[in-house]
Amino acid sequence: MSFELPALPYAYNALDAHIDTATMEIHHTKHHQAYVNKLNDAIKGTEAEGKSLEEIIKNISKFGAGVRNNGGGHYNHSLFWTILSPSPAKAPGGALKAAIDKKWGSLADFKTQFEQAAATRFGSGWAWLYVTADGEVAIASTPNQDNPLMDVNPENGTPILGLDVWEHAYYLKYQNKRPDYIAAFWNVLDWKAVEANYAKVVG
Ligand code: MN3
């Protein structure tokens, strides 16, 4: 069974005021599709074949660069699409709100720290809100298509929110203005989806 490109849960133009239609379509049908195709090629005949994506990512040190880059690409984008929404919940509630308030003081303070991580990631990569093995929420940024679930990452845990800061994610609308893209991201980030991811991790 090979990996497949997941369908977007909304239309390509659904987020257009903040993430433009052309970017969404190219990002999904070209970039993400390419990670899926190259991942399927890279695992052929290796012990990764037949394993779940999560299993592969958690044990990524066992595999080569092709599996790391493309497996990460498939995992990261699959998460990214599901936390965006044209009708997002604008703030977290419940246990996630409590965890964020405890760690950073407020949602606004969390956003400032997260924006800093996303804006200062040099070159291509991602910014993350993730849950550590101790059940704490934390912020990380990773290069390329790495993520906190990978065993090679010292900031290790389960991502519940990820922001793609590769230029392909924003260049058509925002050009070199990555901070503007990061600011726009909050308008389409669905905290309900992040809350659901958090609940899956902490039980
Ligand atoms: Mn991308």
CSV table of C-alpha atoms and ligand atoms in Angstrom, one decimal:
chain,number,residue,atom,x,y,z
A,1,MET,CA,0.0,0.0,0.0
A,2,SER,CA,1.6,3.2,-1.1
A,3,PHE,CA,1.1,6.7,0.4
A,4,GLU,CA,-1.5,9.0,-1.3
A,5,LEU,CA,-2.1,12.7,-1.4
A,6,PRO,CA,-5.0,13.5,1.0
A,7,ALA,CA,-7.8,15.7,-0.4
A,8,LEU,CA,-8.0,19.2,1.0
A,9,PRO,CA,-11.0,19.6,3.3
A,10,TYR,CA,-11.9,22.9,1.5
A,11,ALA,CA,-11.6,24.5,-1.9
A,12,TYR,CA,-8.3,25.9,-3.2
A,13,ASN,CA,-9.9,29.4,-3.1
A,14,ALA,CA,-11.4,29.0,0.4
A,15,LEU,CA,-8.6,30.9,2.2
A,16,ASP,CA,-7.9,33.4,-0.6
A,17,ALA,CA,-8.0,36.5,1.5
A,18,HIS,CA,-5.0,35.3,3.4
A,19,ILE,CA,-3.5,32.4,1.4
A,20,ASP,CA,-4.1,32.9,-2.3
A,21,THR,CA,-5.7,30.3,-4.5
A,22,ALA,CA,-2.8,29.7,-6.8
A,23,THR,CA,-0.4,29.1,-3.9
A,24,MET,CA,-2.9,26.6,-2.4
A,25,GLU,CA,-3.3,24.7,-5.6
A,26,ILE,CA,0.4,24.6,-6.5
A,27,HIS,CA,1.3,23.8,-2.9
A,28,HIS,CA,-1.1,20.9,-2.7
A,29,THR,CA,-1.1,19.4,-6.3
A,30,LYS,CA,2.6,19.9,-7.1
A,31,HIS,CA,4.7,20.3,-3.9
A,32,HIS,CA,2.8,17.9,-1.6
A,33,GLN,CA,2.1,15.4,-4.5
A,34,ALA,CA,5.9,15.4,-5.2
A,35,TYR,CA,6.7,14.5,-1.6
A,36,VAL,CA,4.2,11.6,-1.7
A,37,ASN,CA,5.6,10.3,-5.0
A,38,LYS,CA,9.2,10.6,-3.9
A,39,LEU,CA,8.4,9.0,-0.6
A,40,ASN,CA,6.8,6.0,-2.3
A,41,ASP,CA,9.9,5.7,-4.5
A,42,ALA,CA,12.3,6.1,-1.5
A,43,ILE,CA,10.7,3.4,0.6
A,44,LYS,CA,10.5,0.7,-2.1
A,45,GLY,CA,12.5,-2.3,-1.0
A,46,THR,CA,13.4,-0.8,2.4
A,47,GLU,CA,12.1,-1.8,5.8
A,48,ALA,CA,10.0,1.4,5.8
A,49,GLU,CA,7.7,-0.2,3.2
A,50,GLY,CA,4.4,-1.2,4.8
A,51,LYS,CA,4.9,0.9,7.9
A,52,SER,CA,2.6,3.7,8.9
A,53,LEU,CA,3.8,7.3,8.2
A,54,GLU,CA,4.0,8.0,12.0
A,55,GLU,CA,6.1,4.9,12.6
A,56,ILE,CA,8.5,5.9,9.8
A,57,ILE,CA,8.8,9.5,11.1
A,58,LYS,CA,9.3,8.4,14.7
A,59,ASN,CA,12.2,6.2,13.6
A,60,ILE,CA,13.6,8.4,10.9
A,61,SER,CA,17.2,8.0,11.9
A,62,LYS,CA,17.0,4.4,10.5
A,63,PHE,CA,16.3,5.7,7.0
A,64,GLY,CA,18.1,7.7,4.3
A,65,ALA,CA,17.7,11.4,3.3
A,66,GLY,CA,15.1,10.6,0.7
A,67,VAL,CA,12.7,9.1,3.3
A,68,ARG,CA,13.5,11.9,5.8
A,69,ASN,CA,12.9,14.7,3.3
A,70,ASN,CA,9.8,13.3,1.6
A,71,GLY,CA,8.3,11.5,4.6
A,72,GLY,CA,8.6,14.7,6.5
A,73,GLY,CA,7.2,16.6,3.6
A,74,HIS,CA,4.2,14.3,3.5
A,75,TYR,CA,3.6,14.3,7.2
A,76,ASN,CA,4.0,18.0,7.7
A,77,HIS,CA,1.7,19.1,4.8
A,78,SER,CA,-0.9,16.5,5.8
A,79,LEU,CA,-1.0,18.2,9.3
A,80,PHE,CA,-0.9,21.7,7.8
A,81,TRP,CA,-4.0,21.4,5.6
A,82,THR,CA,-6.1,20.1,8.4
A,83,ILE,CA,-5.4,23.0,10.8
A,84,LEU,CA,-6.4,25.7,8.2
A,85,SER,CA,-10.1,26.6,7.7
A,86,PRO,CA,-12.2,29.2,6.0
A,87,SER,CA,-14.3,29.4,9.2
A,88,PRO,CA,-11.7,28.9,11.9
A,89,ALA,CA,-12.1,29.0,15.7
A,90,LYS,CA,-10.0,32.1,16.5
A,91,ALA,CA,-8.8,30.9,19.9
A,92,PRO,CA,-8.2,27.7,21.8
A,93,GLY,CA,-10.5,26.6,24.6
A,94,GLY,CA,-10.5,23.9,27.3
A,95,ALA,CA,-7.3,22.0,28.2
A,96,LEU,CA,-5.2,23.5,25.4
A,97,LYS,CA,-6.1,27.1,26.4
A,98,ALA,CA,-5.1,26.2,30.0
A,99,ALA,CA,-1.8,24.6,28.8
A,100,ILE,CA,-0.9,27.6,26.7
A,101,ASP,CA,-1.8,30.1,29.5
A,102,LYS,CA,0.3,28.1,31.9
A,103,LYS,CA,3.4,28.0,29.6
A,104,TRP,CA,3.3,31.5,28.0
A,105,GLY,CA,0.9,33.5,30.2
A,106,SER,CA,-1.6,34.2,27.4
A,107,LEU,CA,-2.5,33.4,23.8
A,108,ALA,CA,-1.0,36.7,22.7
A,109,ASP,CA,2.4,35.9,24.3
A,110,PHE,CA,2.4,32.4,22.7
A,111,LYS,CA,1.7,34.0,19.3
A,112,THR,CA,4.7,36.4,19.8
A,113,GLN,CA,7.0,33.6,20.6
A,114,PHE,CA,5.7,31.4,17.8
A,115,GLU,CA,6.0,34.3,15.3
A,116,GLN,CA,9.6,34.8,16.4
A,117,ALA,CA,10.4,31.1,15.8
A,118,ALA,CA,8.7,31.2,12.4
A,119,ALA,CA,10.2,34.5,11.3
A,120,THR,CA,13.8,33.6,12.3
A,121,ARG,CA,14.0,30.1,10.8
A,122,PHE,CA,16.8,30.7,8.3
A,123,GLY,CA,15.9,29.4,4.8
A,124,SER,CA,13.3,26.7,4.5
A,125,GLY,CA,11.5,25.0,7.4
A,126,TRP,CA,8.6,25.0,9.8
A,127,ALA,CA,7.5,26.4,13.1
A,128,TRP,CA,5.7,24.1,15.5
A,129,LEU,CA,3.5,23.9,18.6
A,130,TYR,CA,4.1,20.4,19.9
A,131,VAL,CA,3.6,18.3,23.0
A,132,THR,CA,6.6,16.9,24.7
A,133,ALA,CA,6.9,13.4,26.2
A,134,ASP,CA,6.1,15.0,29.6
A,135,GLY,CA,2.8,16.4,28.2
A,136,GLU,CA,4.1,20.0,28.1
A,137,VAL,CA,3.3,22.3,25.2
A,138,ALA,CA,6.4,23.8,23.5
A,139,ILE,CA,7.5,25.8,20.5
A,140,ALA,CA,10.2,24.6,18.0
A,141,SER,CA,11.4,25.4,14.6
A,142,THR,CA,13.0,22.9,12.3
A,143,PRO,CA,14.9,23.1,9.0
A,144,ASN,CA,13.7,21.6,5.6
A,145,GLN,CA,11.0,19.0,6.2
A,146,ASP,CA,12.1,17.9,9.6
A,147,ASN,CA,9.6,18.0,12.5
A,148,PRO,CA,9.5,17.3,16.3
A,149,LEU,CA,8.2,13.8,15.9
A,150,MET,CA,11.5,12.7,14.2
A,151,ASP,CA,13.9,10.9,16.6
A,152,VAL,CA,16.7,13.0,15.2
A,153,ASN,CA,15.2,16.2,16.6
A,154,PRO,CA,16.4,17.2,20.1
A,155,GLU,CA,13.1,19.1,20.6
A,156,ASN,CA,11.1,15.9,20.4
A,157,GLY,CA,7.4,15.4,20.7
A,158,THR,CA,4.1,15.3,18.8
A,159,PRO,CA,3.3,18.3,16.6
A,160,ILE,CA,-0.3,19.7,17.0
A,161,LEU,CA,0.2,22.9,14.9
A,162,GLY,CA,2.7,23.5,12.2
A,163,LEU,CA,3.4,26.5,9.9
A,164,ASP,CA,5.2,26.0,6.6
A,165,VAL,CA,7.6,28.9,6.1
A,166,TRP,CA,9.2,27.6,2.9
A,167,GLU,CA,9.0,30.4,0.3
A,168,HIS,CA,6.7,28.2,-1.8
A,169,ALA,CA,4.1,28.6,0.9
A,170,TYR,CA,3.8,32.4,0.6
A,171,TYR,CA,5.9,33.9,-2.2
A,172,LEU,CA,3.2,34.6,-4.8
A,173,LYS,CA,1.2,36.8,-2.4
A,174,TYR,CA,3.7,38.0,0.1
A,175,GLN,CA,7.1,37.8,-1.8
A,176,ASN,CA,9.9,38.4,0.7
A,177,LYS,CA,7.5,39.5,3.5
A,178,ARG,CA,7.4,36.4,5.5
A,179,PRO,CA,6.2,38.2,8.7
A,180,ASP,CA,3.0,39.4,6.7
A,181,TYR,CA,2.3,35.7,5.8
A,182,ILE,CA,2.8,34.7,9.4
A,183,ALA,CA,0.4,37.4,10.6
A,184,ALA,CA,-2.2,36.3,8.0
A,185,PHE,CA,-1.9,32.7,9.1
A,186,TRP,CA,-3.6,33.4,12.4
A,187,ASN,CA,-6.8,34.4,10.4
A,188,VAL,CA,-7.1,30.9,8.9
A,189,LEU,CA,-5.7,28.8,11.8
A,190,ASP,CA,-8.5,26.7,13.2
A,191,TRP,CA,-7.9,26.3,16.9
A,192,LYS,CA,-10.6,23.7,17.1
A,193,ALA,CA,-8.5,21.4,14.9
A,194,VAL,CA,-5.4,22.1,17.1
A,195,GLU,CA,-7.4,21.3,20.2
A,196,ALA,CA,-8.5,18.0,18.7
A,197,ASN,CA,-4.8,17.2,17.9
A,198,TYR,CA,-3.9,18.1,21.5
A,199,ALA,CA,-6.6,15.9,22.9
A,200,LYS,CA,-5.3,12.9,20.8
A,201,VAL,CA,-1.9,13.3,22.4
A,202,VAL,CA,-2.8,14.0,26.0
A,203,GLY,CA,-5.9,11.8,26.1
B,1,MN3,MN,5.3,23.4,1.7
